[in-house]
Short mmCIF file of C-alpha atoms and ligand atoms in Angstrom, two decimals:
data_model
loop_
_atom_site.label_atom_id
_atom_site.label_comp_id
_atom_site.label_asym_id
_atom_site.label_seq_id
_atom_site.Cartn_x
_atom_site.Cartn_y
_atom_site.Cartn_z
CA MET E 1 21.68 17.62 13.15
CA PRO E 2 22.63 16.02 16.43
CA GLY E 3 20.89 16.40 19.76
CA GLN E 4 17.18 16.88 20.16
CA ALA E 5 14.83 15.12 17.79
CA LEU E 6 13.60 17.52 15.13
CA TYR E 7 9.96 16.86 15.79
CA ARG E 8 10.40 17.86 19.43
CA LYS E 9 12.60 20.80 18.63
CA TYR E 10 10.21 22.22 16.06
CA ARG E 11 6.95 21.31 17.70
CA PRO E 12 4.52 24.14 16.87
CA ARG E 13 4.24 26.68 19.67
CA THR E 14 1.45 28.86 18.28
CA PHE E 15 -1.81 28.11 16.50
CA SER E 16 -0.46 29.51 13.26
CA GLU E 17 2.48 27.08 13.37
CA VAL E 18 0.18 24.04 13.41
CA VAL E 19 0.43 22.75 9.86
CA GLY E 20 -2.62 21.91 7.79
CA GLN E 21 -5.30 22.09 10.50
CA GLU E 22 -6.59 25.61 9.97
CA HIS E 23 -10.19 24.45 10.34
CA VAL E 24 -9.35 23.50 13.93
CA THR E 25 -7.00 26.26 14.96
CA ARG E 26 -9.17 29.05 13.55
CA THR E 27 -12.21 27.81 15.46
CA LEU E 28 -10.23 27.52 18.66
CA GLN E 29 -8.82 31.01 18.25
CA ASN E 30 -12.32 32.38 17.68
CA ALA E 31 -13.57 30.58 20.78
CA LEU E 32 -10.70 32.06 22.80
CA ALA E 33 -11.39 35.55 21.55
CA ALA E 34 -15.08 35.21 22.34
CA GLY E 35 -14.42 33.61 25.72
CA ARG E 36 -16.29 30.49 24.66
CA VAL E 37 -13.74 27.76 25.20
CA VAL E 38 -15.59 24.64 26.33
CA HIS E 39 -14.37 22.35 29.09
CA ALA E 40 -13.91 19.19 27.10
CA TYR E 41 -12.62 18.62 23.59
CA LEU E 42 -12.05 15.52 21.55
CA PHE E 43 -9.22 15.79 19.03
CA SER E 44 -9.36 12.89 16.62
CA GLY E 45 -7.16 12.17 13.62
CA PRO E 46 -4.20 10.17 12.35
CA ARG E 47 -0.93 10.15 14.25
CA GLY E 48 1.45 13.03 13.75
CA THR E 49 -1.17 15.53 12.64
CA GLY E 50 -0.78 17.91 15.58
CA LYS E 51 -3.41 16.83 18.11
CA THR E 52 -1.23 16.92 21.21
CA SER E 53 0.66 20.00 20.06
CA THR E 54 -2.61 21.86 19.52
CA ALA E 55 -3.82 20.75 22.97
CA ARG E 56 -0.66 22.18 24.55
CA ILE E 57 -1.06 25.44 22.67
CA LEU E 58 -4.64 25.62 23.93
CA ALA E 59 -3.40 24.93 27.47
CA LYS E 60 -1.05 27.90 27.15
CA ALA E 61 -3.71 30.10 25.59
CA VAL E 62 -6.31 29.61 28.35
CA ASN E 63 -3.68 30.27 30.98
CA CYS E 64 -1.59 32.92 29.23
CA LEU E 65 -0.92 35.96 31.40
CA ALA E 66 -0.52 38.44 28.54
CA GLU E 67 -2.81 41.43 28.97
CA GLU E 68 -3.37 41.91 25.27
CA GLY E 69 -2.38 40.61 21.86
CA GLU E 70 -2.42 37.09 20.56
CA LYS E 71 -2.53 34.20 22.97
CA PRO E 72 -0.48 32.23 23.70
CA CYS E 73 2.17 34.93 23.95
CA ASN E 74 4.93 32.37 24.47
CA ASP E 75 6.65 34.92 26.67
CA CYS E 76 4.86 35.01 30.03
CA SER E 77 5.91 32.68 32.83
CA ILE E 78 3.02 30.29 32.20
CA CYS E 79 3.66 29.99 28.44
CA ARG E 80 7.31 29.41 29.09
CA SER E 81 6.78 26.76 31.72
CA VAL E 82 4.42 24.87 29.40
CA ASP E 83 7.03 25.01 26.62
CA GLU E 84 9.64 23.75 29.04
CA GLY E 85 7.33 20.98 30.21
CA ARG E 86 7.26 22.01 33.86
CA LEU E 87 3.80 23.47 34.44
CA LEU E 88 2.27 21.33 37.19
CA ASP E 89 -1.25 22.25 36.16
CA LEU E 90 -0.81 20.76 32.72
CA ILE E 91 -1.32 17.05 33.25
CA GLU E 92 -0.68 14.71 30.35
CA ILE E 93 -1.97 11.17 30.61
CA ASP E 94 -0.96 8.48 28.17
CA ALA E 95 -3.91 6.11 28.18
CA ALA E 96 -1.87 3.55 26.25
CA SER E 97 0.64 3.16 29.09
CA HIS E 98 0.14 0.77 31.96
CA THR E 99 -0.29 3.64 34.39
CA GLY E 100 -3.32 4.92 32.49
CA VAL E 101 -5.88 3.56 34.96
CA ASP E 102 -4.00 4.84 38.02
CA ASP E 103 -3.65 8.22 36.35
CA ILE E 104 -7.39 8.48 35.82
CA ARG E 105 -8.01 7.49 39.46
CA ASP E 106 -5.51 10.12 40.48
CA LEU E 107 -7.27 12.61 38.21
CA ARG E 108 -10.58 11.99 39.96
CA GLU E 109 -9.06 12.42 43.38
CA LYS E 110 -7.16 15.57 42.63
CA ILE E 111 -9.29 17.38 40.11
CA HIS E 112 -11.23 19.27 42.73
CA PHE E 113 -8.10 20.81 44.22
CA ALA E 114 -7.44 24.25 42.84
CA PRO E 115 -4.64 24.65 40.30
CA SER E 116 -1.25 25.35 41.83
CA GLU E 117 0.29 27.99 39.55
CA ALA E 118 -2.00 28.64 36.60
CA ARG E 119 -5.57 29.79 36.48
CA TYR E 120 -6.80 26.46 35.09
CA LYS E 121 -5.86 22.83 35.34
CA PHE E 122 -5.49 21.37 31.89
CA TYR E 123 -5.70 17.64 31.24
CA ILE E 124 -4.54 16.05 28.00
CA ILE E 125 -5.48 12.40 27.68
CA ASP E 126 -3.53 10.92 24.81
CA GLU E 127 -4.69 7.76 22.99
CA ALA E 128 -7.91 8.16 24.96
CA HIS E 129 -9.53 5.20 23.20
CA MET E 130 -7.17 2.91 25.12
CA LEU E 131 -8.77 3.66 28.48
CA SER E 132 -10.39 0.71 30.22
CA THR E 133 -14.13 0.65 30.80
CA SER E 134 -13.65 1.51 34.46
CA ALA E 135 -11.39 4.40 33.55
CA PHE E 136 -13.99 5.65 31.06
CA ASN E 137 -16.64 5.44 33.74
CA ALA E 138 -14.50 7.39 36.14
CA LEU E 139 -13.77 9.95 33.48
CA LEU E 140 -17.42 10.25 32.54
CA LYS E 141 -18.35 11.26 36.08
CA THR E 142 -15.76 14.00 35.90
CA LEU E 143 -16.86 15.18 32.46
CA GLU E 144 -20.49 15.31 33.54
CA GLU E 145 -19.65 17.96 36.10
CA PRO E 146 -16.25 19.37 35.35
CA PRO E 147 -15.04 21.88 37.92
CA ALA E 148 -14.86 25.41 36.56
CA HIS E 149 -11.08 25.37 36.95
CA ALA E 150 -10.45 22.39 34.67
CA TYR E 151 -10.19 21.75 30.93
CA PHE E 152 -9.87 18.46 29.10
CA VAL E 153 -8.58 17.43 25.73
CA LEU E 154 -9.00 13.80 24.74
CA ALA E 155 -6.77 12.95 21.81
CA THR E 156 -7.34 9.78 19.80
CA THR E 157 -6.52 8.05 16.57
CA ALA E 158 -9.61 5.84 16.94
CA PRO E 159 -12.64 7.97 17.83
CA HIS E 160 -15.01 5.08 17.09
CA LYS E 161 -13.62 3.32 20.16
CA ILE E 162 -14.65 6.14 22.48
CA PRO E 163 -17.99 5.47 24.22
CA ALA E 164 -20.87 7.60 23.01
CA THR E 165 -21.46 8.84 26.55
CA ILE E 166 -18.00 10.40 26.55
CA LEU E 167 -18.30 11.72 22.99
CA SER E 168 -21.51 13.53 23.84
CA ARG E 169 -19.68 15.47 26.55
CA CYS E 170 -16.97 16.73 24.21
CA GLN E 171 -16.71 19.18 21.36
CA ARG E 172 -15.09 17.25 18.58
CA PHE E 173 -12.41 18.34 16.11
CA ASP E 174 -11.17 16.11 13.33
CA PHE E 175 -7.53 16.54 12.40
CA ARG E 176 -6.73 15.69 8.79
CA PRO E 177 -3.69 14.14 7.15
CA ILE E 178 -1.44 17.05 6.25
CA PRO E 179 -1.23 17.81 2.51
CA MET E 180 2.13 17.04 0.98
CA LYS E 181 2.76 20.62 -0.12
CA LYS E 182 2.38 21.88 3.43
CA ILE E 183 4.71 19.24 4.77
CA VAL E 184 7.30 20.22 2.17
CA GLY E 185 6.94 23.88 3.15
CA ARG E 186 7.43 23.09 6.82
CA LEU E 187 10.42 20.79 6.10
CA GLU E 188 11.99 23.49 3.99
CA TRP E 189 11.69 25.90 6.88
CA ILE E 190 13.16 23.41 9.36
CA ALA E 191 16.07 22.64 7.05
CA GLU E 192 16.74 26.35 6.78
CA GLN E 193 16.70 26.74 10.56
CA GLU E 194 19.15 23.86 10.84
CA GLY E 195 21.37 25.25 8.09
CA VAL E 196 21.04 22.10 6.03
CA GLU E 197 20.80 22.20 2.27
CA VAL E 198 18.26 19.77 0.85
CA GLU E 199 17.11 19.29 -2.73
CA ARG E 200 13.48 20.17 -3.21
CA GLU E 201 12.82 16.72 -4.76
CA ALA E 202 14.34 15.09 -1.71
CA LEU E 203 11.94 16.97 0.57
CA GLU E 204 9.05 16.00 -1.67
CA LEU E 205 9.98 12.37 -1.41
CA ILE E 206 10.20 12.60 2.38
CA ALA E 207 6.83 14.33 2.48
CA ARG E 208 5.28 11.68 0.29
CA GLN E 209 6.65 8.94 2.53
CA ALA E 210 5.25 10.62 5.60
CA THR E 211 1.69 10.17 4.26
CA GLY E 212 0.22 13.13 6.05
CA SER E 213 2.11 12.88 9.34
CA MET E 214 4.31 15.84 10.22
CA ARG E 215 5.96 13.82 12.96
CA ASP E 216 6.95 11.10 10.51
CA ALA E 217 8.21 13.72 8.07
CA ASP E 218 10.38 15.31 10.77
CA SER E 219 11.74 11.93 11.83
CA LEU E 220 12.58 11.02 8.24
CA LEU E 221 14.36 14.32 7.73
CA ASP E 222 16.25 13.62 10.95
CA GLN E 223 17.24 10.20 9.73
CA VAL E 224 18.35 11.47 6.33
CA ALA E 225 20.21 14.47 7.72
CA SER E 226 22.13 12.42 10.25
CA SER E 227 23.42 10.04 7.60
CA SER E 228 24.71 12.60 5.14
CA ASP E 229 27.08 15.47 5.73
CA LYS E 230 26.66 18.15 3.08
CA LYS E 231 23.82 18.68 0.70
CA ILE E 232 21.01 16.14 0.88
CA THR E 233 20.08 14.88 -2.56
CA LEU E 234 17.11 12.97 -3.89
CA LEU E 235 19.37 10.03 -4.60
CA GLN E 236 20.56 9.88 -0.99
CA VAL E 237 17.02 9.96 0.31
CA GLN E 238 16.05 7.22 -2.12
CA ASN E 239 18.92 5.10 -0.92
CA ILE E 240 18.16 5.64 2.73
CA LEU E 241 14.43 5.12 2.42
CA GLY E 242 14.76 2.31 -0.10
CA THR E 243 12.43 4.05 -2.52
CA THR E 244 12.46 4.10 -6.24
CA SER E 245 13.16 7.00 -8.50
CA SER E 246 9.96 8.48 -9.82
CA GLN E 247 11.41 7.91 -13.27
CA ALA E 248 11.43 4.14 -12.75
CA VAL E 249 7.79 4.26 -11.72
CA ALA E 250 6.84 6.43 -14.70
CA ASP E 251 8.77 4.14 -17.07
CA LEU E 252 7.11 1.07 -15.66
CA VAL E 253 3.63 2.51 -16.07
CA ALA E 254 4.55 3.56 -19.60
CA SER E 255 5.49 -0.02 -20.47
CA LEU E 256 2.30 -1.24 -18.80
CA ALA E 257 0.26 1.10 -20.99
CA ALA E 258 2.16 0.02 -24.09
CA ARG E 259 2.07 -3.65 -23.02
CA GLU E 260 5.81 -3.99 -23.38
CA VAL E 261 6.23 -7.12 -21.34
CA SER E 262 9.94 -7.72 -21.60
CA ARG E 263 10.80 -4.07 -20.98
CA GLY E 264 8.51 -3.99 -17.95
CA LEU E 265 9.93 -7.16 -16.41
CA HIS E 266 13.40 -5.87 -17.04
CA LEU E 267 12.54 -2.59 -15.31
CA ILE E 268 11.18 -4.39 -12.27
CA ASN E 269 14.28 -6.54 -11.95
CA GLU E 270 16.60 -3.63 -12.47
CA THR E 271 14.83 -1.44 -9.93
CA ILE E 272 14.84 -4.17 -7.30
CA ALA E 273 18.48 -4.95 -8.03
CA ASP E 274 19.21 -1.27 -7.40
CA GLY E 275 17.98 -1.75 -3.86
CA ALA E 276 14.36 -0.66 -4.01
CA ASP E 277 11.94 -2.37 -1.68
CA PRO E 278 9.40 -4.36 -3.77
CA LYS E 279 6.47 -3.44 -1.56
CA GLN E 280 7.41 0.20 -1.64
CA PHE E 281 7.88 0.06 -5.40
CA GLY E 282 4.44 -1.51 -5.74
CA GLN E 283 2.89 1.23 -3.64
CA GLU E 284 4.51 3.91 -5.75
CA ILE E 285 3.19 2.26 -8.91
CA ILE E 286 -0.31 2.25 -7.38
CA GLU E 287 0.03 5.87 -6.37
CA TYR E 288 1.01 6.77 -9.92
CA LEU E 289 -1.81 4.75 -11.47
CA ARG E 290 -4.19 6.49 -9.10
CA GLY E 291 -3.05 9.77 -10.58
CA VAL E 292 -3.72 8.42 -14.07
CA LEU E 293 -7.17 7.30 -12.96
CA LEU E 294 -7.97 10.69 -11.49
CA ILE E 295 -7.07 12.39 -14.77
CA LYS E 296 -9.02 9.84 -16.76
CA VAL E 297 -12.28 9.90 -14.84
CA ALA E 298 -12.33 13.34 -13.24
CA GLY E 299 -10.20 15.26 -15.71
CA GLN E 300 -8.25 16.82 -12.87
CA ASN E 301 -4.58 16.69 -12.03
CA PRO E 302 -3.80 14.78 -8.88
CA PRO E 303 -2.62 16.99 -6.03
CA ASP E 304 1.02 16.84 -5.01
CA VAL E 305 2.56 15.93 -8.36
CA THR E 306 4.87 18.03 -10.48
CA PRO E 307 3.52 19.52 -13.73
CA GLU E 308 5.84 17.18 -15.67
CA SER E 309 4.43 14.12 -13.93
CA ALA E 310 0.89 15.33 -14.51
CA GLN E 311 1.64 15.67 -18.21
CA ASP E 312 3.06 12.17 -18.27
CA MET E 313 0.03 10.79 -16.44
CA ALA E 314 -2.31 12.49 -18.92
CA LEU E 315 -0.58 10.61 -21.74
CA ARG E 316 -1.06 7.31 -19.96
CA ALA E 317 -4.69 8.17 -19.25
CA LYS E 318 -5.26 8.19 -23.00
CA GLN E 319 -3.49 4.86 -23.51
CA PHE E 320 -5.34 2.86 -20.86
CA SER E 321 -8.94 1.76 -21.21
CA LEU E 322 -10.87 2.43 -18.02
CA PRO E 323 -11.52 -1.27 -17.25
CA GLY E 324 -7.89 -2.02 -18.06
CA LEU E 325 -6.71 0.70 -15.70
CA LEU E 326 -8.97 -0.48 -12.89
CA THR E 327 -7.81 -4.06 -13.29
CA THR E 328 -4.19 -2.95 -13.31
CA ILE E 329 -4.63 -1.00 -10.08
CA ARG E 330 -6.34 -3.99 -8.47
CA LEU E 331 -3.63 -6.37 -9.58
CA PHE E 332 -0.87 -4.19 -8.16
CA SER E 333 -2.80 -3.58 -4.93
CA GLN E 334 -3.02 -7.32 -4.50
CA ALA E 335 0.64 -7.71 -5.28
CA THR E 336 1.68 -5.39 -2.46
CA LEU E 337 -0.33 -7.46 0.02
CA ASP E 338 1.65 -10.63 -0.54
CA LYS E 339 4.22 -10.53 2.23
CA ALA E 340 5.60 -14.04 1.98
CA ALA E 341 6.38 -14.12 -1.71
CA PHE E 342 9.61 -15.62 -2.89
CA PRO E 343 11.43 -14.02 -4.57
CA PRO E 344 9.95 -10.87 -3.03
CA HIS E 345 9.40 -9.09 -6.33
CA LEU E 346 7.54 -12.02 -7.91
CA PRO E 347 4.11 -10.51 -7.12
CA LEU E 348 5.06 -7.39 -9.05
CA GLU E 349 6.15 -9.44 -12.04
CA LEU E 350 2.95 -11.46 -11.96
CA ALA E 351 0.83 -8.35 -11.65
CA PHE E 352 2.68 -6.82 -14.56
CA VAL E 353 2.32 -9.83 -16.83
CA GLU E 354 -1.31 -10.28 -15.95
CA ALA E 355 -2.07 -6.60 -16.45
CA THR E 356 -0.56 -6.68 -19.91
CA LEU E 357 -2.49 -9.73 -21.09
CA PRO E 358 -5.12 -8.93 -23.69
CA GLU E 359 -8.53 -8.55 -22.03
CA THR E 360 -9.70 -11.95 -23.25
CA GLU E 361 -6.77 -13.78 -21.68
CA LYS E 362 -6.81 -12.30 -18.21
CA THR E 363 -7.24 -14.83 -15.45
CA PRO E 364 -9.99 -13.45 -13.28
CA LYS E 365 -7.70 -13.30 -10.30
CA ALA E 366 -9.17 -10.44 -8.36
CA ASP E 367 -12.64 -11.65 -9.12
CA LYS E 368 -14.74 -13.14 -6.36
CA THR E 369 -16.75 -15.14 -8.91
CA ARG E 370 -13.56 -16.80 -10.02
CA ALA E 371 -14.84 -20.30 -9.37
CA LYS E 372 -17.43 -19.96 -12.07
CA SER E 373 -15.30 -18.42 -14.70
CA ARG E 374 -11.91 -20.03 -14.23
CA PRO E 375 -10.69 -20.95 -17.67
CA GLY E 376 -10.98 -24.65 -18.23
CA PRO E 377 -9.87 -26.25 -21.45
CA ARG E 378 -13.01 -25.13 -23.21
CA HIS E 379 -12.52 -21.55 -22.14
CA ALA E 380 -8.98 -21.78 -23.27
CA LYS E 381 -10.11 -22.81 -26.70
CA GLU E 382 -12.53 -19.92 -26.86
CA ARG E 383 -9.97 -17.53 -25.58
CA ARG E 384 -7.45 -18.46 -28.13
CA GLU E 385 -9.91 -18.38 -30.93
CA THR E 386 -10.79 -14.85 -29.94
CA ALA E 387 -7.18 -13.83 -29.73
CA SER E 388 -6.20 -15.29 -33.04
CA PRO E 389 -8.44 -17.39 -35.24
CA PRO E 390 -6.83 -20.65 -36.31
CA PRO E 391 -5.69 -20.62 -39.88
CA ALA E 392 -7.31 -23.88 -40.95
CA GLU E 393 -10.25 -25.93 -39.75
CA ALA E 394 -8.18 -29.08 -39.61
CA LYS E 395 -5.79 -27.60 -37.10
CA VAL E 396 -8.47 -26.71 -34.59
CA ASP E 397 -8.95 -30.19 -33.23
CA LYS E 398 -5.29 -30.85 -33.00
CA ARG E 399 -4.99 -27.69 -30.95
CA LEU E 400 -7.12 -29.14 -28.19
CA PRO E 401 -4.48 -30.65 -25.99
CA SER E 402 -6.94 -32.66 -23.94
CA ARG E 403 -7.85 -34.81 -26.94
CA GLU E 404 -4.40 -36.27 -26.92
CA THR E 405 -4.74 -37.76 -23.48
CA LYS E 406 -4.41 -41.50 -23.34
CA ASP E 407 -6.92 -41.72 -20.55
CA PRO E 408 -9.47 -38.95 -21.02
CA GLN E 409 -11.25 -39.93 -17.82
CA ALA E 410 -8.08 -39.42 -15.82
CA LEU E 411 -7.84 -35.89 -17.14
CA GLU E 412 -11.46 -35.27 -16.34
CA ARG E 413 -10.86 -36.46 -12.79
CA ILE E 414 -7.98 -34.03 -12.38
CA GLU E 415 -10.01 -31.23 -13.92
CA ASN E 416 -12.79 -31.85 -11.44
CA LEU E 417 -10.33 -31.79 -8.57
CA TRP E 418 -8.53 -28.75 -9.86
CA GLU E 419 -10.55 -26.00 -8.21
CA GLY E 420 -10.36 -27.66 -4.80
CA LEU E 421 -6.68 -28.25 -5.31
CA LEU E 422 -6.12 -24.56 -5.94
CA THR E 423 -7.94 -23.76 -2.71
CA GLN E 424 -5.68 -26.18 -0.82
CA ILE E 425 -2.58 -24.66 -2.37
CA LYS E 426 -3.74 -21.14 -1.63
CA LYS E 427 -3.81 -22.01 2.07
CA ARG E 428 -0.16 -23.05 1.87
CA ASN E 429 1.14 -20.45 -0.56
CA MET E 430 -1.14 -17.95 -2.26
CA HIS E 431 1.60 -17.17 -4.68
CA VAL E 432 1.86 -20.62 -6.16
CA GLU E 433 -1.91 -20.64 -6.45
CA ALA E 434 -1.80 -17.40 -8.43
CA LEU E 435 0.76 -18.93 -10.76
CA LEU E 436 -1.36 -22.01 -11.28
CA LYS E 437 -4.22 -19.89 -12.48
CA SER E 438 -2.22 -19.18 -15.58
CA CYS E 439 -2.15 -22.84 -16.56
CA GLN E 440 -4.49 -25.77 -16.99
CA PRO E 441 -4.17 -29.53 -16.78
CA VAL E 442 -3.98 -30.65 -20.40
CA ALA E 443 -3.15 -34.31 -20.18
CA VAL E 444 -2.61 -37.18 -17.78
CA GLU E 445 0.02 -39.72 -18.74
CA GLU E 446 0.23 -42.51 -16.16
CA ASP E 447 1.29 -40.80 -12.94
CA VAL E 448 2.14 -37.51 -14.60
CA VAL E 449 -0.24 -34.61 -14.91
CA VAL E 450 0.77 -32.33 -17.74
CA LEU E 451 0.13 -28.63 -17.08
CA GLY E 452 -0.11 -26.34 -20.07
CA PHE E 453 1.17 -22.78 -19.72
CA TYR E 454 0.73 -19.85 -22.02
CA TYR E 455 3.84 -18.03 -20.88
CA PRO E 456 7.35 -19.31 -20.29
CA PHE E 457 7.57 -16.94 -17.35
CA HIS E 458 4.80 -18.70 -15.41
CA LYS E 459 6.02 -22.11 -16.42
CA GLY E 460 9.54 -21.35 -15.23
CA ARG E 461 8.29 -20.32 -11.80
CA ILE E 462 6.21 -23.43 -11.24
CA GLU E 463 9.14 -25.57 -12.32
CA GLU E 464 11.22 -24.25 -9.43
CA PRO E 465 11.61 -27.21 -7.05
CA ARG E 466 9.87 -25.43 -4.18
CA CYS E 467 6.74 -24.67 -6.16
CA LYS E 468 6.75 -27.96 -8.02
CA GLY E 469 7.11 -29.92 -4.79
CA LEU E 470 4.14 -28.17 -3.24
CA VAL E 471 1.92 -28.75 -6.26
CA GLU E 472 2.87 -32.43 -6.42
CA GLU E 473 2.29 -32.91 -2.72
CA VAL E 474 -1.18 -31.38 -2.74
CA LEU E 475 -2.06 -33.08 -6.01
CA SER E 476 -1.06 -36.50 -4.69
CA GLN E 477 -3.09 -35.92 -1.55
CA ALA E 478 -6.12 -34.88 -3.56
CA VAL E 479 -5.97 -37.85 -5.91
CA GLY E 480 -4.97 -40.32 -3.24
CA GLN E 481 -1.89 -41.65 -5.04
CA PRO E 482 1.49 -40.19 -5.94
CA TYR E 483 1.45 -37.90 -8.94
CA HIS E 484 4.09 -35.79 -10.62
CA ILE E 485 3.65 -32.78 -12.79
CA GLU E 486 5.20 -31.85 -16.06
CA CYS E 487 5.01 -28.29 -17.31
CA VAL E 488 4.72 -27.55 -20.98
CA LEU E 489 4.23 -24.44 -22.97
CA LEU E 490 1.02 -24.87 -24.89
CA ALA E 491 2.57 -23.54 -28.06
CA ASP E 492 5.49 -25.98 -27.83
CA ARG E 493 3.31 -28.91 -27.21
CA GLU E 494 1.00 -28.13 -30.04
CA ARG E 495 3.91 -27.70 -32.36
CA ARG E 496 5.24 -31.02 -31.24
CA ARG E 497 2.04 -32.69 -32.37
CA GLU E 498 1.53 -30.73 -35.52
CA SER E 499 4.95 -31.17 -37.01
CA PRO E 500 7.60 -32.67 -34.79
CA LYS E 501 10.44 -31.66 -37.08
CA LYS E 502 9.61 -27.99 -37.17
CA GLY E 503 11.67 -26.27 -34.54
CA ASN E 504 13.07 -23.42 -36.49
CA LEU E 505 12.66 -19.75 -35.75
CA GLN E 506 10.20 -19.08 -38.56
CA ALA E 507 7.82 -21.74 -37.32
CA VAL E 508 8.00 -20.30 -33.85
CA LYS E 509 7.30 -16.81 -35.12
CA GLU E 510 4.26 -18.07 -36.98
CA ASP E 511 2.65 -19.46 -33.88
CA PRO E 512 -0.38 -17.29 -33.06
CA LEU E 513 0.48 -17.10 -29.35
CA ILE E 514 4.08 -16.20 -29.97
CA LYS E 515 2.87 -13.65 -32.49
CA ALA E 516 0.64 -12.10 -29.89
CA ALA E 517 3.48 -12.07 -27.39
CA LEU E 518 5.78 -10.43 -29.94
CA GLU E 519 3.18 -7.77 -30.63
CA MET E 520 3.03 -7.11 -26.92
CA GLY E 521 6.74 -6.40 -26.93
CA GLY E 522 8.03 -9.90 -26.15
CA GLU E 523 11.31 -11.17 -27.53
CA ILE E 524 12.35 -14.62 -28.62
CA THR E 525 15.55 -15.33 -26.79
CA GLU E 526 15.92 -19.04 -27.38
CA VAL E 527 14.23 -21.75 -29.41
CA LYS E 528 14.60 -25.15 -27.88
CA SER E 529 14.16 -28.18 -30.10
CA PRO E 530 11.10 -30.15 -29.16
CA PRO E 531 11.86 -33.36 -27.32
CA PRO E 532 11.85 -36.47 -29.52
CA GLU E 533 8.56 -38.22 -29.93
CA PRO E 534 8.18 -41.39 -27.92
ZN1 ZN T 1 1.69 33.78 27.68
#
């Protein structure tokens, strides 16, 4: 589809062609029929929802020369010159451009001159909220006493930035994001006009990406059509837009619901390796979970999903507890905000792991009251007792890693510093901070602080030189002398103390934490022998 941009080529030319804004167009048509068109309108709404197009249609309609029938007729000389962009009496001002102020001054000087060709002068002020105070003042004087031969439409994406004095002079219409189904319908029609064959699923994906903006949808279709020659498939669109197949999203949510950690992490890695954008993937997961939530709490199918997807979502709605679902949505929302993460899909992995933790083991990450409830060693003991009661009384004490510390006061000092240290680290890298929440200082041995982790995944990340370096730097600063860190898996360490010789698979499987992880779908891939005792 070479040549003219699709969104220009297929700009709506009649009220009925404006997609998804019937509440506006119907009212305007009624006003036209009754001869009650007012002199100033405010069209507000997101970009690409048809504000300027509707204003142009209105400009044609008030000036249309047709004796009878629907206006605009799109056939008389006035309608045609508007469509061709050469009607002198239609003046479009882009308030966002640097000429905005001059244009308004010009408007004030010339508005009292009669129109040159049409019956009425028609002003469209785009991005009206960008006008300067002096321009608004100038405009206000005009709006207070508009000449009978002039109409105004102020279009804006930010109506709250328009002074109340101006607002009170205008009749306001709110344009809404266009529903996905309507965008698909319009895209289908455009594709037909262009003689391009597009899979329905491909159009749906484009429509979803456009998030309510017809202009964005048209541009995306343009982009996709120009980079493929024959039939446009869903796969092509996914590749071009860097989006994920809806199957990958559905599979991921299924493993979230079933708490299949290793499958979920594998899915994330596979999807990203296939070229999906992590942020995009995260957003699609949120969108899907939102559908599940809607089914769970309101018992209604989300709009814009296929019947198959709705069925799938209903299954998940039964698997998730409501608090669990809410937490999961929050965790993934947070994950998509982290722009500087390295590797980029790490936030998704963290969100996944955290979302699949049993309720009692979740680190209260999204919680503002975190400072009070961050799990210290005592919490950790409680948490683990809840998760899996220790088999024998004698083992309980041994399981408290902090008791092993040679210098208990040193550990206490670090524990007291810990919260502040996390705050410092968060300023440098919020990601490392998030990782650190899944561990706790368990021992201090000379200049080494031992950090205990519950999951190898978290431990592995902190051990990466970049993360480790940062933690050591901030730790040393906080304590006032150089410190190093050593990361241990709590299970390993405990085993080391309990029975140093036991490193076999059976012993590992018997560990309550490993058991829990296995039940959650984890796999044991390697059992390393514990380091020799000093
Ligand atoms: Zn006409």
